[in-house]
Amino acid sequence: MTDRKYFQTKSISSSMFEHSNEMTNQLSKRKNLTQVDIIEALEKFDGHRENTAKYLGISRRTLQYKLKEMDIK
């Protein structure tokens, strides 16, 4: 019988979101994100769209669509 050790790893990017789970849950429960929600999230993540989308609980593609739809640059 071999003794195997398992290690649980956590990526750096996922640890960024640990403290924002409550806010993410609140935002993702909303049917429509407002322009203010999106802009504030973009500012929080210095314009990084992938992290912003994760925070908002939507896909990066959905975020891109909403940015275009709301004319946010």
Short mmCIF file of N, CA and C in Angstrom, two decimals:
data_model
loop_
_atom_site.label_atom_id
_atom_site.label_comp_id
_atom_site.label_asym_id
_atom_site.label_seq_id
_atom_site.Cartn_x
_atom_site.Cartn_y
_atom_site.Cartn_z
N MET A 1 0.84 -1.17 0.00
CA MET A 1 0.00 0.00 0.00
C MET A 1 0.90 1.24 0.00
N THR A 2 0.62 2.16 -0.92
CA THR A 2 1.43 3.37 -0.99
C THR A 2 0.73 4.49 -0.24
N ASP A 3 1.53 5.28 0.38
CA ASP A 3 1.02 6.41 1.14
C ASP A 3 1.09 7.64 0.24
N ARG A 4 -0.05 8.14 -0.16
CA ARG A 4 -0.08 9.31 -1.04
C ARG A 4 -0.50 10.53 -0.24
N LYS A 5 0.14 11.61 -0.55
CA LYS A 5 -0.22 12.87 0.08
C LYS A 5 -0.91 13.74 -0.96
N TYR A 6 -1.99 14.33 -0.58
CA TYR A 6 -2.72 15.21 -1.48
C TYR A 6 -2.61 16.63 -0.94
N PHE A 7 -2.36 17.51 -1.85
CA PHE A 7 -2.24 18.91 -1.49
C PHE A 7 -3.37 19.68 -2.15
N GLN A 8 -3.96 20.53 -1.40
CA GLN A 8 -5.00 21.38 -1.95
C GLN A 8 -4.37 22.73 -2.25
N THR A 9 -4.44 23.11 -3.50
CA THR A 9 -3.85 24.38 -3.90
C THR A 9 -4.94 25.39 -4.19
N LYS A 10 -4.58 26.61 -4.07
CA LYS A 10 -5.49 27.70 -4.35
C LYS A 10 -4.76 28.69 -5.25
N SER A 11 -5.38 29.03 -6.34
CA SER A 11 -4.71 29.98 -7.23
C SER A 11 -4.76 31.38 -6.62
N ILE A 12 -3.81 32.18 -6.99
CA ILE A 12 -3.74 33.55 -6.47
C ILE A 12 -4.97 34.34 -6.87
N SER A 13 -5.39 34.19 -8.13
CA SER A 13 -6.53 34.98 -8.59
C SER A 13 -7.81 34.62 -7.86
N SER A 14 -8.00 33.35 -7.50
CA SER A 14 -9.23 33.00 -6.79
C SER A 14 -9.23 33.53 -5.36
N SER A 15 -8.06 33.68 -4.76
CA SER A 15 -8.02 34.19 -3.39
C SER A 15 -8.44 35.65 -3.32
N MET A 16 -8.33 36.37 -4.44
CA MET A 16 -8.76 37.76 -4.49
C MET A 16 -10.25 37.89 -4.22
N PHE A 17 -10.99 36.84 -4.56
CA PHE A 17 -12.43 36.93 -4.51
C PHE A 17 -13.05 36.39 -3.23
N GLU A 18 -12.23 35.87 -2.33
CA GLU A 18 -12.77 35.28 -1.10
C GLU A 18 -13.61 36.27 -0.31
N HIS A 19 -13.12 37.47 -0.17
CA HIS A 19 -13.78 38.45 0.68
C HIS A 19 -14.92 39.16 -0.01
N SER A 20 -15.08 38.94 -1.31
CA SER A 20 -16.14 39.62 -2.04
C SER A 20 -17.29 38.70 -2.39
N ASN A 21 -17.32 37.49 -1.82
CA ASN A 21 -18.38 36.54 -2.14
C ASN A 21 -19.77 37.08 -1.83
N GLU A 22 -19.91 37.75 -0.71
CA GLU A 22 -21.23 38.28 -0.35
C GLU A 22 -21.70 39.29 -1.38
N MET A 23 -20.81 40.19 -1.77
CA MET A 23 -21.17 41.19 -2.77
C MET A 23 -21.47 40.54 -4.11
N THR A 24 -20.70 39.54 -4.48
CA THR A 24 -20.91 38.84 -5.74
C THR A 24 -22.28 38.18 -5.74
N ASN A 25 -22.63 37.54 -4.65
CA ASN A 25 -23.93 36.89 -4.56
C ASN A 25 -25.06 37.90 -4.69
N GLN A 26 -24.91 39.05 -4.07
CA GLN A 26 -25.93 40.09 -4.17
C GLN A 26 -26.07 40.58 -5.61
N LEU A 27 -24.94 40.81 -6.28
CA LEU A 27 -24.99 41.32 -7.64
C LEU A 27 -25.53 40.29 -8.62
N SER A 28 -25.12 39.02 -8.47
CA SER A 28 -25.56 38.01 -9.41
C SER A 28 -27.03 37.66 -9.25
N LYS A 29 -27.61 37.96 -8.08
CA LYS A 29 -29.04 37.72 -7.88
C LYS A 29 -29.88 38.74 -8.63
N ARG A 30 -29.30 39.89 -8.91
CA ARG A 30 -30.04 40.89 -9.66
C ARG A 30 -30.18 40.45 -11.10
N LYS A 31 -31.34 40.75 -11.67
CA LYS A 31 -31.55 40.39 -13.07
C LYS A 31 -30.72 41.27 -13.98
N ASN A 32 -30.66 42.55 -13.66
CA ASN A 32 -29.94 43.50 -14.51
C ASN A 32 -28.89 44.25 -13.70
N LEU A 33 -27.68 44.21 -14.17
CA LEU A 33 -26.62 45.01 -13.56
C LEU A 33 -26.74 46.43 -14.09
N THR A 34 -26.53 47.39 -13.22
CA THR A 34 -26.59 48.77 -13.67
C THR A 34 -25.22 49.21 -14.20
N GLN A 35 -25.23 50.30 -14.89
CA GLN A 35 -24.00 50.87 -15.41
C GLN A 35 -23.06 51.21 -14.25
N VAL A 36 -23.60 51.69 -13.16
CA VAL A 36 -22.80 52.03 -11.98
C VAL A 36 -22.13 50.79 -11.41
N ASP A 37 -22.88 49.67 -11.31
CA ASP A 37 -22.30 48.41 -10.82
C ASP A 37 -21.09 48.01 -11.65
N ILE A 38 -21.24 48.07 -12.94
CA ILE A 38 -20.17 47.63 -13.84
C ILE A 38 -18.97 48.56 -13.75
N ILE A 39 -19.21 49.84 -13.76
CA ILE A 39 -18.10 50.81 -13.69
C ILE A 39 -17.35 50.68 -12.37
N GLU A 40 -18.07 50.55 -11.27
CA GLU A 40 -17.42 50.40 -9.96
C GLU A 40 -16.57 49.12 -9.91
N ALA A 41 -17.10 48.04 -10.47
CA ALA A 41 -16.34 46.78 -10.49
C ALA A 41 -15.11 46.91 -11.38
N LEU A 42 -15.24 47.55 -12.53
CA LEU A 42 -14.08 47.77 -13.40
C LEU A 42 -13.00 48.58 -12.69
N GLU A 43 -13.41 49.60 -11.96
CA GLU A 43 -12.45 50.42 -11.22
C GLU A 43 -11.78 49.60 -10.12
N LYS A 44 -12.55 48.75 -9.45
CA LYS A 44 -12.01 47.92 -8.37
C LYS A 44 -10.90 47.01 -8.87
N PHE A 45 -11.06 46.50 -10.11
CA PHE A 45 -10.08 45.58 -10.68
C PHE A 45 -9.22 46.23 -11.76
N ASP A 46 -9.07 47.55 -11.69
CA ASP A 46 -8.20 48.31 -12.60
C ASP A 46 -8.45 47.98 -14.06
N GLY A 47 -9.72 47.80 -14.42
CA GLY A 47 -10.09 47.57 -15.81
C GLY A 47 -9.91 46.13 -16.29
N HIS A 48 -9.47 45.24 -15.42
CA HIS A 48 -9.26 43.84 -15.81
C HIS A 48 -10.63 43.19 -15.98
N ARG A 49 -11.00 42.90 -17.22
CA ARG A 49 -12.36 42.45 -17.52
C ARG A 49 -12.66 41.05 -17.01
N GLU A 50 -11.70 40.15 -17.05
CA GLU A 50 -11.96 38.79 -16.58
C GLU A 50 -12.27 38.79 -15.08
N ASN A 51 -11.45 39.51 -14.30
CA ASN A 51 -11.69 39.59 -12.85
C ASN A 51 -12.99 40.32 -12.55
N THR A 52 -13.29 41.36 -13.32
CA THR A 52 -14.53 42.10 -13.15
C THR A 52 -15.73 41.20 -13.38
N ALA A 53 -15.69 40.43 -14.44
CA ALA A 53 -16.80 39.52 -14.76
C ALA A 53 -17.00 38.48 -13.66
N LYS A 54 -15.90 37.91 -13.16
CA LYS A 54 -16.00 36.93 -12.07
C LYS A 54 -16.64 37.57 -10.85
N TYR A 55 -16.21 38.76 -10.53
CA TYR A 55 -16.74 39.48 -9.37
C TYR A 55 -18.25 39.74 -9.51
N LEU A 56 -18.67 40.08 -10.74
CA LEU A 56 -20.07 40.38 -10.99
C LEU A 56 -20.92 39.11 -11.15
N GLY A 57 -20.26 37.96 -11.27
CA GLY A 57 -21.00 36.71 -11.42
C GLY A 57 -21.51 36.48 -12.82
N ILE A 58 -20.82 37.05 -13.82
CA ILE A 58 -21.21 36.87 -15.22
C ILE A 58 -19.98 36.43 -16.01
N SER A 59 -20.21 35.98 -17.24
CA SER A 59 -19.08 35.57 -18.08
C SER A 59 -18.38 36.81 -18.64
N ARG A 60 -17.15 36.63 -19.07
CA ARG A 60 -16.40 37.73 -19.67
C ARG A 60 -17.11 38.21 -20.94
N ARG A 61 -17.67 37.27 -21.69
CA ARG A 61 -18.39 37.61 -22.92
C ARG A 61 -19.63 38.44 -22.61
N THR A 62 -20.35 38.09 -21.56
CA THR A 62 -21.52 38.87 -21.16
C THR A 62 -21.11 40.27 -20.74
N LEU A 63 -19.99 40.36 -20.02
CA LEU A 63 -19.49 41.68 -19.63
C LEU A 63 -19.17 42.51 -20.87
N GLN A 64 -18.51 41.91 -21.84
CA GLN A 64 -18.19 42.64 -23.08
C GLN A 64 -19.46 43.13 -23.77
N TYR A 65 -20.47 42.27 -23.81
CA TYR A 65 -21.74 42.65 -24.42
C TYR A 65 -22.36 43.84 -23.68
N LYS A 66 -22.37 43.78 -22.35
CA LYS A 66 -22.95 44.86 -21.56
C LYS A 66 -22.17 46.17 -21.72
N LEU A 67 -20.83 46.06 -21.81
CA LEU A 67 -20.03 47.26 -22.02
C LEU A 67 -20.39 47.93 -23.34
N LYS A 68 -20.56 47.12 -24.35
CA LYS A 68 -20.91 47.66 -25.67
C LYS A 68 -22.33 48.23 -25.64
N GLU A 69 -23.25 47.48 -25.04
CA GLU A 69 -24.64 47.88 -24.96
C GLU A 69 -24.81 49.21 -24.21
N MET A 70 -24.02 49.39 -23.13
CA MET A 70 -24.11 50.59 -22.30
C MET A 70 -23.13 51.67 -22.73
N ASP A 71 -22.38 51.40 -23.78
CA ASP A 71 -21.38 52.34 -24.32
C ASP A 71 -20.38 52.76 -23.25
N ILE A 72 -19.85 51.77 -22.53
CA ILE A 72 -18.83 52.00 -21.51
C ILE A 72 -17.49 51.68 -22.13
N LYS A 73 -16.57 52.64 -22.05
CA LYS A 73 -15.26 52.44 -22.67
C LYS A 73 -14.16 52.47 -21.65
#
